[in-house]
Amino acid sequence: MTPEGQTRRLISKRPKPRSWWLLNKRYTIYMLRELTAIPLLGFVLLCLYQLIKLSAGQSSYESLLSAMSSPAWILINAFILVASILHSVTWILLMPKGLPEFIVGIRVPPAPVLFGGFATWIAVSGIIVTICIRL
Amino acid sequence: MHKLEPMWWGLFSVGGTIAAFLLPAMILVVGILGPMGIASEATSFVRIDSALDGLISKIGFVVVFSTITMHCMHRIGALVPDLKIPVSKKLASAIGHLGALIMTAAVLVLLLDS
Amino acid sequence: MLERRIKVNVERQNFELQEGIYTQSYEVPVMDGMMVLDALNYIRDEIDSTLAFRWSCRMGICGSCGMTVDEQPRLTCQDNLNEYSDEISVAPLNNFPVIRDLVVDIDDFMQKKLPSVSPWLIRKEEAPLDEGEYLQSPAEMAKYADNSACINCMLCYSACPVYDMEPNFVGPAAMALAQRYNLDSRDQGSGARYSVLSGPDALWDCTFVGECSVACPKGVNPAEAIQRAKVEAAQRWAKSIIMPWSQK
C-alpha cells in the first residue's frame, strides 16, 4: 500500500523490438510498401537531375544519357521499377477502401474497383510504352 | 501547422495515385528502354526539349512531379517513427513537406528558364 | 476418450513476488471445443489460484478477455484451442500498461480515447417526446451497421503500431465508433467529431497498416472507416478553403 492508500501498480508495456515490422508478414508487407517511397524518390531526383542537364544544353544531357546506359545504372533503374510496381499493386489494392462505400445508396463492392484499377494501370502503361517505342 | 494536415494528406493521395498509374511505365522508358536504345527516340534531347516547350506540357509535368515528390516525402516522413529513428515525428514530417516544396520550386525555376 | 494435454506458457508480472516479466508453464487437459479462456480458468481453479486475468461473459460480447495468444491479439473466450498446437503462449495485450499477469490498464481507452469522439447521438435540439422516436430506414442503418459491432475489447489498439509509438493517438476503435455516429442519419454531431478527428493525434497519424481490421473479433473494419473519414475530412477542409462562408 502506498501512503495514499492505493495499491501500488507496476505500469509497464510489454517490450517491443525495434524491428516490430518483422513480427508478422502483414507488418512486413506494410513496411515494404512504405519503403517504396525511397526508390521512388530516387527516380524523382533523377528526373530533376535530367532537367538540370537538359537546361544546360544538348551535350550535357547526352553525356548523362550515355552514362545511364551502363549496366550499373540499368540495374539501379530496374530496382526502382520493381519498387514502383510494388507501389502500384499495393496502392490499387487499397483503392476500394478510400472510395465512398455507397454511391446513390448502393454499396460499391470492392471487386469492380480492383478490376477497374488494375485494368486502367495495365492499359495506361501499355499505351505509354508502345508510343515511346514506336516514336 | 496542424490545419494543413488535410492538404498534405490530399497531395500525398493524389501523388500516390498518379505514381501508381504512371510511374512504372515512365521508369521503364526513361530508366531502361531509353538508355538501352529500344526507345531512344523518346528520351532524345530534341524530343524531351520540344515536349517541355508548351505551356500545357509544362503544367502537366509540374503537377505530376510535385505530387509524386510530395507523396514520397510524406511517406518518408512517416517512416521515421515507424523505423524508431529518434527524431521527432513533427520535425520529420515538416522536413519532408518542406523538401518536397523546395524540389517543386526548383522544377518551376528550371522550366521557366528553358 | 483420449485426452489431449497442452502446455500453456503464461507471461506473468507481479511486483509483489518479483520485478519484471517471467514465464510460467502449466499443463492443461483439453477437451474438444475448449477455448483459451477455459484453459486459463482451469489453471486458476485447479493449479494456481494466483494467476490474474480479466473475463466476464464468455460469449464474445463483454470485450474484457483480450490477450496476446501466440503473439496475436485474441479474444480468448472465442479462441478455440483446436486451432493451436500442443504448446501455446499467453501474454497480456500489447501496447497497454500491465497491472498484473494478464490484466492490463484500460483507463486510457475507456476514460480518454473513447469519450473524446462523443460516441453517442448528438442532436442540435432534441425533439419533444410526443413526436415519437427518430425513424430510420434499413438502408440508412446499413451505412453504419458494420461499425456498430464494436465491443471495446481493444484488440485493435494492441495490433496498432501507431498507438504503440504515439500513446496520444486516438486509435482505431474510437475513430471507427466516431464514424459509426457520423454515418447515422439521426445524428447531427459530425462537425464536432470531425474537429477531433482532423485534429492532432487522430486521422492524420494513421498510416493505414490495416492490422486493426485483422485483429477485430467482431468484423469491424476500423482501417477502412478511418480511411473514409480521411477522405471526408480532406473534402471538408477543401470546402472550408474554397467556400469559407459555408463554415459557421
mmCIF file of N, CA, C and O in Angstrom, chain C residues 162-211:
data_model
loop_
_atom_site.group_PDB
_atom_site.id
_atom_site.type_symbol
_atom_site.label_atom_id
_atom_site.label_comp_id
_atom_site.label_asym_id
_atom_site.label_seq_id
_atom_site.Cartn_x
_atom_site.Cartn_y
_atom_site.Cartn_z
ATOM 1 N N VAL C 162 0.980 2.316 -34.587
ATOM 2 C CA VAL C 162 0.958 3.770 -34.376
ATOM 3 C C VAL C 162 0.646 4.073 -32.908
ATOM 4 O O VAL C 162 1.267 4.941 -32.288
ATOM 5 N N TYR C 163 -0.309 3.319 -32.331
ATOM 6 C CA TYR C 163 -0.647 3.518 -30.916
ATOM 7 C C TYR C 163 0.542 3.161 -30.028
ATOM 8 O O TYR C 163 0.775 3.808 -29.000
ATOM 9 N N ASP C 164 1.293 2.151 -30.427
ATOM 10 C CA ASP C 164 2.487 1.769 -29.666
ATOM 11 C C ASP C 164 3.473 2.933 -29.604
ATOM 12 O O ASP C 164 4.041 3.230 -28.550
ATOM 13 N N MET C 165 3.643 3.609 -30.756
ATOM 14 C CA MET C 165 4.663 4.656 -30.802
ATOM 15 C C MET C 165 4.146 6.010 -30.343
ATOM 16 O O MET C 165 4.915 6.869 -29.945
ATOM 17 N N GLU C 166 2.825 6.226 -30.427
ATOM 18 C CA GLU C 166 2.245 7.513 -30.052
ATOM 19 C C GLU C 166 1.072 7.262 -29.098
ATOM 20 O O GLU C 166 -0.056 7.070 -29.546
ATOM 21 N N PRO C 167 1.335 7.268 -27.793
ATOM 22 C CA PRO C 167 0.271 6.935 -26.830
ATOM 23 C C PRO C 167 -0.917 7.903 -26.873
ATOM 24 O O PRO C 167 -2.003 7.549 -26.431
ATOM 25 N N ASN C 168 -0.726 9.099 -27.438
ATOM 26 C CA ASN C 168 -1.857 10.019 -27.529
ATOM 27 C C ASN C 168 -2.768 9.747 -28.724
ATOM 28 O O ASN C 168 -3.827 10.356 -28.847
ATOM 29 N N PHE C 169 -2.350 8.850 -29.614
ATOM 30 C CA PHE C 169 -3.129 8.523 -30.807
ATOM 31 C C PHE C 169 -4.543 8.075 -30.419
ATOM 32 O O PHE C 169 -4.711 7.174 -29.594
ATOM 33 N N VAL C 170 -5.552 8.729 -30.988
ATOM 34 C CA VAL C 170 -6.950 8.412 -30.649
ATOM 35 C C VAL C 170 -7.266 6.946 -30.934
ATOM 36 O O VAL C 170 -7.994 6.296 -30.176
ATOM 37 N N GLY C 171 -6.717 6.420 -32.028
ATOM 38 C CA GLY C 171 -6.757 4.972 -32.230
ATOM 39 C C GLY C 171 -7.933 4.419 -33.009
ATOM 40 O O GLY C 171 -8.925 5.103 -33.247
ATOM 41 N N PRO C 172 -7.819 3.128 -33.401
ATOM 42 C CA PRO C 172 -8.780 2.516 -34.322
ATOM 43 C C PRO C 172 -10.220 2.463 -33.813
ATOM 44 O O PRO C 172 -11.126 2.974 -34.484
ATOM 45 N N ALA C 173 -10.461 1.847 -32.663
ATOM 46 C CA ALA C 173 -11.852 1.645 -32.235
ATOM 47 C C ALA C 173 -12.566 2.974 -32.039
ATOM 48 O O ALA C 173 -13.709 3.145 -32.481
ATOM 49 N N ALA C 174 -11.900 3.946 -31.403
ATOM 50 C CA ALA C 174 -12.556 5.223 -31.142
ATOM 51 C C ALA C 174 -12.900 5.931 -32.449
ATOM 52 O O ALA C 174 -13.995 6.500 -32.585
ATOM 53 N N MET C 175 -12.009 5.863 -33.436
ATOM 54 C CA MET C 175 -12.295 6.543 -34.704
ATOM 55 C C MET C 175 -13.356 5.800 -35.511
ATOM 56 O O MET C 175 -14.187 6.416 -36.183
ATOM 57 N N ALA C 176 -13.351 4.456 -35.428
ATOM 58 C CA ALA C 176 -14.403 3.694 -36.111
ATOM 59 C C ALA C 176 -15.760 3.999 -35.483
ATOM 60 O O ALA C 176 -16.778 4.109 -36.177
ATOM 61 N N LEU C 177 -15.770 4.160 -34.143
ATOM 62 C CA LEU C 177 -17.033 4.494 -33.470
ATOM 63 C C LEU C 177 -17.464 5.924 -33.802
ATOM 64 O O LEU C 177 -18.664 6.202 -33.911
ATOM 65 N N ALA C 178 -16.510 6.823 -33.965
ATOM 66 C CA ALA C 178 -16.851 8.176 -34.402
ATOM 67 C C ALA C 178 -17.570 8.104 -35.744
ATOM 68 O O ALA C 178 -18.615 8.749 -35.947
ATOM 69 N N GLN C 179 -17.035 7.274 -36.660
ATOM 70 C CA GLN C 179 -17.671 7.106 -37.965
ATOM 71 C C GLN C 179 -19.047 6.458 -37.832
ATOM 72 O O GLN C 179 -19.969 6.793 -38.568
ATOM 73 N N ARG C 180 -19.172 5.527 -36.878
ATOM 74 C CA ARG C 180 -20.464 4.875 -36.669
ATOM 75 C C ARG C 180 -21.542 5.930 -36.404
ATOM 76 O O ARG C 180 -22.656 5.837 -36.892
ATOM 77 N N TYR C 181 -21.208 6.971 -35.617
ATOM 78 C CA TYR C 181 -22.206 8.014 -35.331
ATOM 79 C C TYR C 181 -22.245 9.062 -36.435
ATOM 80 O O TYR C 181 -23.317 9.594 -36.735
ATOM 81 N N ASN C 182 -21.106 9.356 -37.055
ATOM 82 C CA ASN C 182 -21.113 10.307 -38.176
ATOM 83 C C ASN C 182 -22.034 9.841 -39.300
ATOM 84 O O ASN C 182 -22.634 10.648 -39.995
ATOM 85 N N LEU C 183 -22.096 8.513 -39.509
ATOM 86 C CA LEU C 183 -22.853 7.959 -40.633
ATOM 87 C C LEU C 183 -24.302 7.669 -40.261
ATOM 88 O O LEU C 183 -25.066 7.179 -41.080
ATOM 89 N N ASP C 184 -24.678 7.975 -39.002
ATOM 90 C CA ASP C 184 -26.033 7.679 -38.542
ATOM 91 C C ASP C 184 -26.966 8.819 -38.940
ATOM 92 O O ASP C 184 -26.713 9.977 -38.602
ATOM 93 N N SER C 185 -28.039 8.494 -39.656
ATOM 94 C CA SER C 185 -28.945 9.541 -40.173
ATOM 95 C C SER C 185 -29.590 10.347 -39.044
ATOM 96 O O SER C 185 -30.040 11.462 -39.260
ATOM 97 N N ARG C 186 -29.625 9.801 -37.819
ATOM 98 C CA ARG C 186 -30.268 10.514 -36.704
ATOM 99 C C ARG C 186 -29.313 11.471 -36.012
ATOM 100 O O ARG C 186 -29.711 12.259 -35.163
ATOM 101 N N ASP C 187 -28.035 11.399 -36.380
ATOM 102 C CA ASP C 187 -27.018 12.184 -35.673
ATOM 103 C C ASP C 187 -26.788 13.530 -36.344
ATOM 104 O O ASP C 187 -26.885 13.660 -37.570
ATOM 105 N N GLN C 188 -26.491 14.556 -35.541
ATOM 106 C CA GLN C 188 -26.191 15.884 -36.089
ATOM 107 C C GLN C 188 -24.870 16.420 -35.531
ATOM 108 O O GLN C 188 -24.638 17.610 -35.539
ATOM 109 N N GLY C 189 -24.025 15.522 -35.064
ATOM 110 C CA GLY C 189 -22.815 15.984 -34.376
ATOM 111 C C GLY C 189 -21.513 15.746 -35.132
ATOM 112 O O GLY C 189 -20.433 15.815 -34.542
ATOM 113 N N SER C 190 -21.604 15.478 -36.457
ATOM 114 C CA SER C 190 -20.374 15.120 -37.173
ATOM 115 C C SER C 190 -19.379 16.278 -37.219
ATOM 116 O O SER C 190 -18.168 16.052 -37.248
ATOM 117 N N GLY C 191 -19.891 17.514 -37.203
ATOM 118 C CA GLY C 191 -18.979 18.666 -37.233
ATOM 119 C C GLY C 191 -18.035 18.653 -36.043
ATOM 120 O O GLY C 191 -16.814 18.776 -36.194
ATOM 121 N N ALA C 192 -18.604 18.466 -34.850
ATOM 122 C CA ALA C 192 -17.774 18.439 -33.640
ATOM 123 C C ALA C 192 -16.820 17.253 -33.677
ATOM 124 O O ALA C 192 -15.653 17.362 -33.297
ATOM 125 N N ARG C 193 -17.336 16.094 -34.139
ATOM 126 C CA ARG C 193 -16.469 14.917 -34.192
ATOM 127 C C ARG C 193 -15.336 15.102 -35.181
ATOM 128 O O ARG C 193 -14.195 14.732 -34.916
ATOM 129 N N TYR C 194 -15.640 15.699 -36.341
ATOM 130 C CA TYR C 194 -14.569 15.887 -37.331
ATOM 131 C C TYR C 194 -13.501 16.846 -36.837
ATOM 132 O O TYR C 194 -12.343 16.736 -37.242
ATOM 133 N N SER C 195 -13.879 17.793 -35.960
ATOM 134 C CA SER C 195 -12.822 18.685 -35.471
ATOM 135 C C SER C 195 -11.864 17.923 -34.556
ATOM 136 O O SER C 195 -10.678 18.248 -34.483
ATOM 137 N N VAL C 196 -12.352 16.856 -33.900
ATOM 138 C CA VAL C 196 -11.438 15.994 -33.132
ATOM 139 C C VAL C 196 -10.650 15.087 -34.082
ATOM 140 O O VAL C 196 -9.427 14.969 -33.998
ATOM 141 N N LEU C 197 -11.379 14.472 -35.038
ATOM 142 C CA LEU C 197 -10.737 13.523 -35.954
ATOM 143 C C LEU C 197 -9.660 14.188 -36.803
ATOM 144 O O LEU C 197 -8.642 13.583 -37.127
ATOM 145 N N SER C 198 -9.909 15.452 -37.178
ATOM 146 C CA SER C 198 -8.954 16.136 -38.046
ATOM 147 C C SER C 198 -7.887 16.873 -37.228
ATOM 148 O O SER C 198 -6.981 17.483 -37.781
ATOM 149 N N GLY C 199 -8.007 16.816 -35.910
ATOM 150 C CA GLY C 199 -7.056 17.490 -35.028
ATOM 151 C C GLY C 199 -5.806 16.660 -34.801
ATOM 152 O O GLY C 199 -5.551 15.693 -35.521
ATOM 153 N N PRO C 200 -5.013 17.031 -33.797
ATOM 154 C CA PRO C 200 -3.774 16.300 -33.538
ATOM 155 C C PRO C 200 -4.008 14.851 -33.091
ATOM 156 O O PRO C 200 -5.047 14.544 -32.496
ATOM 157 N N ASP C 201 -3.068 13.975 -33.398
ATOM 158 C CA ASP C 201 -3.055 12.574 -32.934
ATOM 159 C C ASP C 201 -4.297 11.777 -33.324
ATOM 160 O O ASP C 201 -4.733 10.897 -32.580
ATOM 161 N N ALA C 202 -4.909 12.122 -34.455
ATOM 162 C CA ALA C 202 -6.082 11.345 -34.861
ATOM 163 C C ALA C 202 -5.909 10.843 -36.294
ATOM 164 O O ALA C 202 -4.924 10.164 -36.579
ATOM 165 N N LEU C 203 -6.852 11.179 -37.175
ATOM 166 C CA LEU C 203 -6.839 10.631 -38.542
ATOM 167 C C LEU C 203 -5.468 10.703 -39.212
ATOM 168 O O LEU C 203 -4.992 9.734 -39.802
ATOM 169 N N TRP C 204 -4.827 11.879 -39.126
ATOM 170 C CA TRP C 204 -3.635 12.103 -39.957
ATOM 171 C C TRP C 204 -2.419 11.364 -39.422
ATOM 172 O O TRP C 204 -1.372 11.355 -40.070
ATOM 173 N N ASP C 205 -2.518 10.767 -38.254
ATOM 174 C CA ASP C 205 -1.408 9.964 -37.747
ATOM 175 C C ASP C 205 -1.520 8.501 -38.172
ATOM 176 O O ASP C 205 -0.568 7.737 -38.019
ATOM 177 N N CYS C 206 -2.699 8.117 -38.678
ATOM 178 C CA CYS C 206 -2.887 6.726 -39.116
ATOM 179 C C CYS C 206 -2.137 6.511 -40.418
ATOM 180 O O CYS C 206 -2.310 7.264 -41.365
ATOM 181 N N THR C 207 -1.280 5.474 -40.464
ATOM 182 C CA THR C 207 -0.526 5.209 -41.691
ATOM 183 C C THR C 207 -1.089 3.995 -42.431
ATOM 184 O O THR C 207 -0.437 3.463 -43.327
ATOM 185 N N PHE C 208 -2.314 3.586 -42.078
ATOM 186 C CA PHE C 208 -3.010 2.514 -42.800
ATOM 187 C C PHE C 208 -2.195 1.223 -42.822
ATOM 188 O O PHE C 208 -1.937 0.662 -43.883
ATOM 189 N N VAL C 209 -1.801 0.780 -41.652
ATOM 190 C CA VAL C 209 -1.160 -0.525 -41.545
ATOM 191 C C VAL C 209 -2.211 -1.606 -41.808
ATOM 192 O O VAL C 209 -1.943 -2.622 -42.439
ATOM 193 N N GLY C 210 -3.441 -1.376 -41.288
ATOM 194 C CA GLY C 210 -4.548 -2.287 -41.564
ATOM 195 C C GLY C 210 -4.671 -3.438 -40.582
ATOM 196 O O GLY C 210 -5.607 -4.231 -40.665
ATOM 197 N N GLU C 211 -3.741 -3.543 -39.629
ATOM 198 C CA GLU C 211 -3.748 -4.683 -38.711
ATOM 199 C C GLU C 211 -4.946 -4.624 -37.750
ATOM 200 O O GLU C 211 -5.395 -5.658 -37.255
#
